[in-house]
PDB file of C-alpha atoms in Angstrom:
ATOM      1  CA  UNK A   1      38.313 -31.216 155.602  1.00 54.00           C
ATOM      2  CA  UNK A   2      37.214 -34.389 153.770  1.00 55.00           C
ATOM      3  CA  UNK A   3      37.006 -34.624 149.999  1.00 59.00           C
ATOM      4  CA  UNK A   4      33.160 -35.381 150.338  1.00 66.00           C
ATOM      5  CA  UNK A   5      32.851 -32.191 152.431  1.00 59.00           C
ATOM      6  CA  UNK A   6      34.623 -30.079 149.764  1.00 62.00           C
ATOM      7  CA  UNK A   7      32.403 -31.547 146.973  1.00 70.00           C
ATOM      8  CA  UNK A   8      29.349 -30.565 148.729  1.00 72.00           C
ATOM      9  CA  UNK A   9      30.576 -27.119 149.283  1.00 65.00           C
ATOM     10  CA  UNK A  10      31.527 -26.730 145.595  1.00 73.00           C
ATOM     11  CA  UNK A  11      28.018 -28.202 144.502  1.00 87.00           C
ATOM     12  CA  UNK A  12      26.412 -25.771 146.959  1.00 90.00           C
ATOM     13  CA  UNK A  13      28.425 -22.841 145.590  1.00 92.00           C
ATOM     14  CA  UNK A  14      27.360 -23.813 141.987  1.00 93.00           C
ATOM     15  CA  UNK A  15      23.668 -24.197 143.130  1.00 93.00           C
ATOM     16  CA  UNK A  16      23.573 -21.007 144.567  1.00 95.00           C
ATOM     17  CA  UNK A  17      25.100 -19.233 141.765  1.00 95.00           C
ATOM     18  CA  UNK A  18      22.319 -20.986 139.597  1.00 93.00           C
ATOM     19  CA  UNK A  19      19.618 -20.136 141.727  1.00 93.00           C
ATOM     20  CA  UNK A  20      20.627 -16.448 141.952  1.00 93.00           C
ATOM     21  CA  UNK A  21      20.848 -16.348 138.152  1.00 94.00           C
ATOM     22  CA  UNK A  22      17.547 -18.158 137.809  1.00 90.00           C
ATOM     23  CA  UNK A  23      15.893 -15.588 139.898  1.00 91.00           C
ATOM     24  CA  UNK A  24      17.169 -12.755 137.410  1.00 92.00           C
ATOM     25  CA  UNK A  25      19.984 -11.517 139.524  1.00 93.00           C
ATOM     26  CA  UNK A  26      23.000 -11.364 137.300  1.00 92.00           C
ATOM     27  CA  UNK A  27      25.091  -9.597 139.861  1.00 94.00           C
ATOM     28  CA  UNK A  28      25.940 -10.673 143.536  1.00 96.00           C
ATOM     29  CA  UNK A  29      25.648  -7.331 144.895  1.00 96.00           C
ATOM     30  CA  UNK A  30      22.185  -6.649 143.791  1.00 95.00           C
ATOM     31  CA  UNK A  31      20.980 -10.083 145.049  1.00 96.00           C
ATOM     32  CA  UNK A  32      22.904  -9.421 148.509  1.00 97.00           C
ATOM     33  CA  UNK A  33      21.086  -5.946 148.868  1.00 96.00           C
ATOM     34  CA  UNK A  34      17.803  -7.845 148.274  1.00 93.00           C
ATOM     35  CA  UNK A  35      18.490 -10.410 151.045  1.00 94.00           C
ATOM     36  CA  UNK A  36      19.798  -7.694 153.371  1.00 96.00           C
ATOM     37  CA  UNK A  37      23.461  -8.448 153.479  1.00 96.00           C
ATOM     38  CA  UNK A  38      26.821  -6.861 152.202  1.00 97.00           C
ATOM     39  CA  UNK A  39      27.763  -7.717 148.642  1.00 96.00           C
ATOM     40  CA  UNK A  40      31.098  -8.885 150.228  1.00 97.00           C
ATOM     41  CA  UNK A  41      29.328 -11.386 152.505  1.00 97.00           C
ATOM     42  CA  UNK A  42      27.313 -12.845 149.542  1.00 97.00           C
ATOM     43  CA  UNK A  43      30.538 -13.215 147.592  1.00 97.00           C
ATOM     44  CA  UNK A  44      31.895 -15.228 150.421  1.00 96.00           C
ATOM     45  CA  UNK A  45      29.073 -17.648 149.974  1.00 95.00           C
ATOM     46  CA  UNK A  46      29.453 -17.983 146.253  1.00 94.00           C
ATOM     47  CA  UNK A  47      33.404 -18.517 146.565  1.00 93.00           C
ATOM     48  CA  UNK A  48      33.058 -20.825 149.598  1.00 89.00           C
ATOM     49  CA  UNK A  49      34.807 -18.690 152.114  1.00 92.00           C
ATOM     50  CA  UNK A  50      31.792 -18.861 154.260  1.00 92.00           C
ATOM     51  CA  UNK A  51      28.262 -20.559 154.229  1.00 91.00           C
ATOM     52  CA  UNK A  52      24.909 -18.793 154.835  1.00 92.00           C
ATOM     53  CA  UNK A  53      23.293 -19.113 158.139  1.00 91.00           C
ATOM     54  CA  UNK A  54      19.739 -20.177 158.656  1.00 90.00           C
ATOM     55  CA  UNK A  55      18.545 -16.500 158.508  1.00 91.00           C
ATOM     56  CA  UNK A  56      20.289 -15.944 155.251  1.00 93.00           C
ATOM     57  CA  UNK A  57      19.006 -19.126 153.719  1.00 92.00           C
ATOM     58  CA  UNK A  58      15.451 -18.224 154.730  1.00 92.00           C
ATOM     59  CA  UNK A  59      15.845 -14.742 153.128  1.00 93.00           C
ATOM     60  CA  UNK A  60      17.357 -16.425 150.095  1.00 94.00           C
ATOM     61  CA  UNK A  61      14.346 -18.687 149.867  1.00 91.00           C
ATOM     62  CA  UNK A  62      11.809 -15.691 150.265  1.00 91.00           C
ATOM     63  CA  UNK A  63      13.369 -14.273 147.193  1.00 91.00           C
ATOM     64  CA  UNK A  64      12.119 -17.654 145.357  1.00 88.00           C
ATOM     65  CA  UNK A  65      15.271 -19.853 145.572  1.00 90.00           C
ATOM     66  CA  UNK A  66      14.525 -23.482 145.902  1.00 89.00           C
ATOM     67  CA  UNK A  67      16.074 -24.159 149.172  1.00 89.00           C
ATOM     68  CA  UNK A  68      15.625 -28.043 148.884  1.00 86.00           C
ATOM     69  CA  UNK A  69      17.761 -27.826 145.703  1.00 89.00           C
ATOM     70  CA  UNK A  70      20.387 -25.514 147.139  1.00 90.00           C
ATOM     71  CA  UNK A  71      20.935 -28.233 150.019  1.00 88.00           C
ATOM     72  CA  UNK A  72      20.258 -31.422 148.208  1.00 87.00           C
ATOM     73  CA  UNK A  73      20.375 -30.794 144.573  1.00 86.00           C
ATOM     74  CA  UNK A  74      17.042 -31.980 143.937  1.00 85.00           C
ATOM     75  CA  UNK A  75      14.188 -29.599 142.906  1.00 82.00           C
ATOM     76  CA  UNK A  76      11.035 -29.694 145.012  1.00 74.00           C
ATOM     77  CA  UNK A  77       7.685 -30.821 143.707  1.00 68.00           C
ATOM     78  CA  UNK A  78       6.298 -27.353 145.047  1.00 63.00           C
ATOM     79  CA  UNK A  79       8.881 -25.446 143.049  1.00 59.00           C
ATOM     80  CA  UNK A  80       7.925 -27.360 139.794  1.00 61.00           C
ATOM     81  CA  UNK A  81       4.301 -26.690 140.541  1.00 61.00           C
ATOM     82  CA  UNK A  82       5.124 -22.876 140.834  1.00 67.00           C
ATOM     83  CA  UNK A  83       7.058 -22.911 137.471  1.00 65.00           C
ATOM     84  CA  UNK A  84       3.890 -24.575 136.044  1.00 66.00           C
ATOM     85  CA  UNK A  85       1.649 -21.841 137.604  1.00 66.00           C
ATOM     86  CA  UNK A  86       3.753 -19.337 136.116  1.00 63.00           C
ATOM     87  CA  UNK A  87       3.574 -20.738 132.656  1.00 64.00           C
ATOM     88  CA  UNK A  88      -0.219 -20.902 133.048  1.00 67.00           C
ATOM     89  CA  UNK A  89      -0.372 -17.125 134.053  1.00 63.00           C
ATOM     90  CA  UNK A  90       1.719 -16.387 130.932  1.00 63.00           C
ATOM     91  CA  UNK A  91      -0.962 -18.663 128.881  1.00 64.00           C
ATOM     92  CA  UNK A  92      -3.753 -16.638 130.419  1.00 68.00           C
ATOM     93  CA  UNK A  93      -2.232 -13.094 129.712  1.00 64.00           C
ATOM     94  CA  UNK A  94      -1.623 -14.215 125.992  1.00 59.00           C
ATOM     95  CA  UNK A  95      -5.292 -15.474 125.680  1.00 62.00           C
ATOM     96  CA  UNK A  96      -6.623 -12.148 126.953  1.00 65.00           C
ATOM     97  CA  UNK A  97      -4.438  -9.046 126.469  1.00 57.00           C
ATOM     98  CA  UNK A  98      -1.739  -9.848 124.287  1.00 55.00           C
ATOM     99  CA  UNK A  99      -3.719 -11.771 121.747  1.00 54.00           C
ATOM    100  CA  UNK A 100      -5.719  -8.631 120.893  1.00 63.00           C
ATOM    101  CA  UNK A 101      -2.632  -6.868 119.740  1.00 66.00           C
ATOM    102  CA  UNK A 102      -1.162  -9.752 117.582  1.00 67.00           C
ATOM    103  CA  UNK A 103      -2.525 -11.276 114.574  1.00 74.00           C
ATOM    104  CA  UNK A 104      -3.951 -14.801 114.813  1.00 75.00           C
ATOM    105  CA  UNK A 105      -0.800 -16.654 113.701  1.00 79.00           C
ATOM    106  CA  UNK A 106       1.439 -14.770 116.375  1.00 75.00           C
ATOM    107  CA  UNK A 107      -1.069 -15.271 119.067  1.00 71.00           C
ATOM    108  CA  UNK A 108      -1.233 -19.084 118.397  1.00 75.00           C
ATOM    109  CA  UNK A 109       2.824 -19.465 118.442  1.00 77.00           C
ATOM    110  CA  UNK A 110       2.933 -17.573 121.863  1.00 71.00           C
ATOM    111  CA  UNK A 111      -0.025 -19.804 123.110  1.00 70.00           C
ATOM    112  CA  UNK A 112       1.601 -22.916 122.037  1.00 75.00           C
ATOM    113  CA  UNK A 113       4.967 -21.879 123.628  1.00 73.00           C
ATOM    114  CA  UNK A 114       2.983 -21.056 126.968  1.00 67.00           C
ATOM    115  CA  UNK A 115       0.909 -24.178 127.059  1.00 67.00           C
ATOM    116  CA  UNK A 116       4.327 -26.231 126.343  1.00 71.00           C
ATOM    117  CA  UNK A 117       5.903 -24.668 129.411  1.00 63.00           C
ATOM    118  CA  UNK A 118       2.812 -25.442 131.448  1.00 57.00           C
ATOM    119  CA  UNK A 119       2.820 -29.128 130.569  1.00 55.00           C
TER     120      UNK A 119
END
C-alpha cells in the first residue's frame, strides 16, 4: 500500500468521525444502528480495517453526512446552503415563538446569533 493511499484512508477516517459527530452521534453504535449495520462493522470503517461500500455510503449520506466532504475533504455548496437554511429556520423560530417568552434584550441577542449563522 502506498503512502498516499494510507494518507487517504487516514483522512477519510478522520472525516467520517467528524461527520458522525457533526450529525450529533457521539457513539459509533448508535450511528451504526441508524444506517442499518452493526457497531463492529462501523467501528472497522472508523479504524481503517475496512471501508464502507456504496450502499453504506448512501445510507450515511441519507443521515445528513456531506459525502463530497467524506470523499474529497471539500464541502459541497449544497451542504453550505443547507447549513444556512437551518440557521434561517432558527431565526424564524426566534422571531415567532421564542421571542414571545423572552424579554426584548434576550430576543435581540438570540436573533443576532441566528442571523450571523445564516450569513
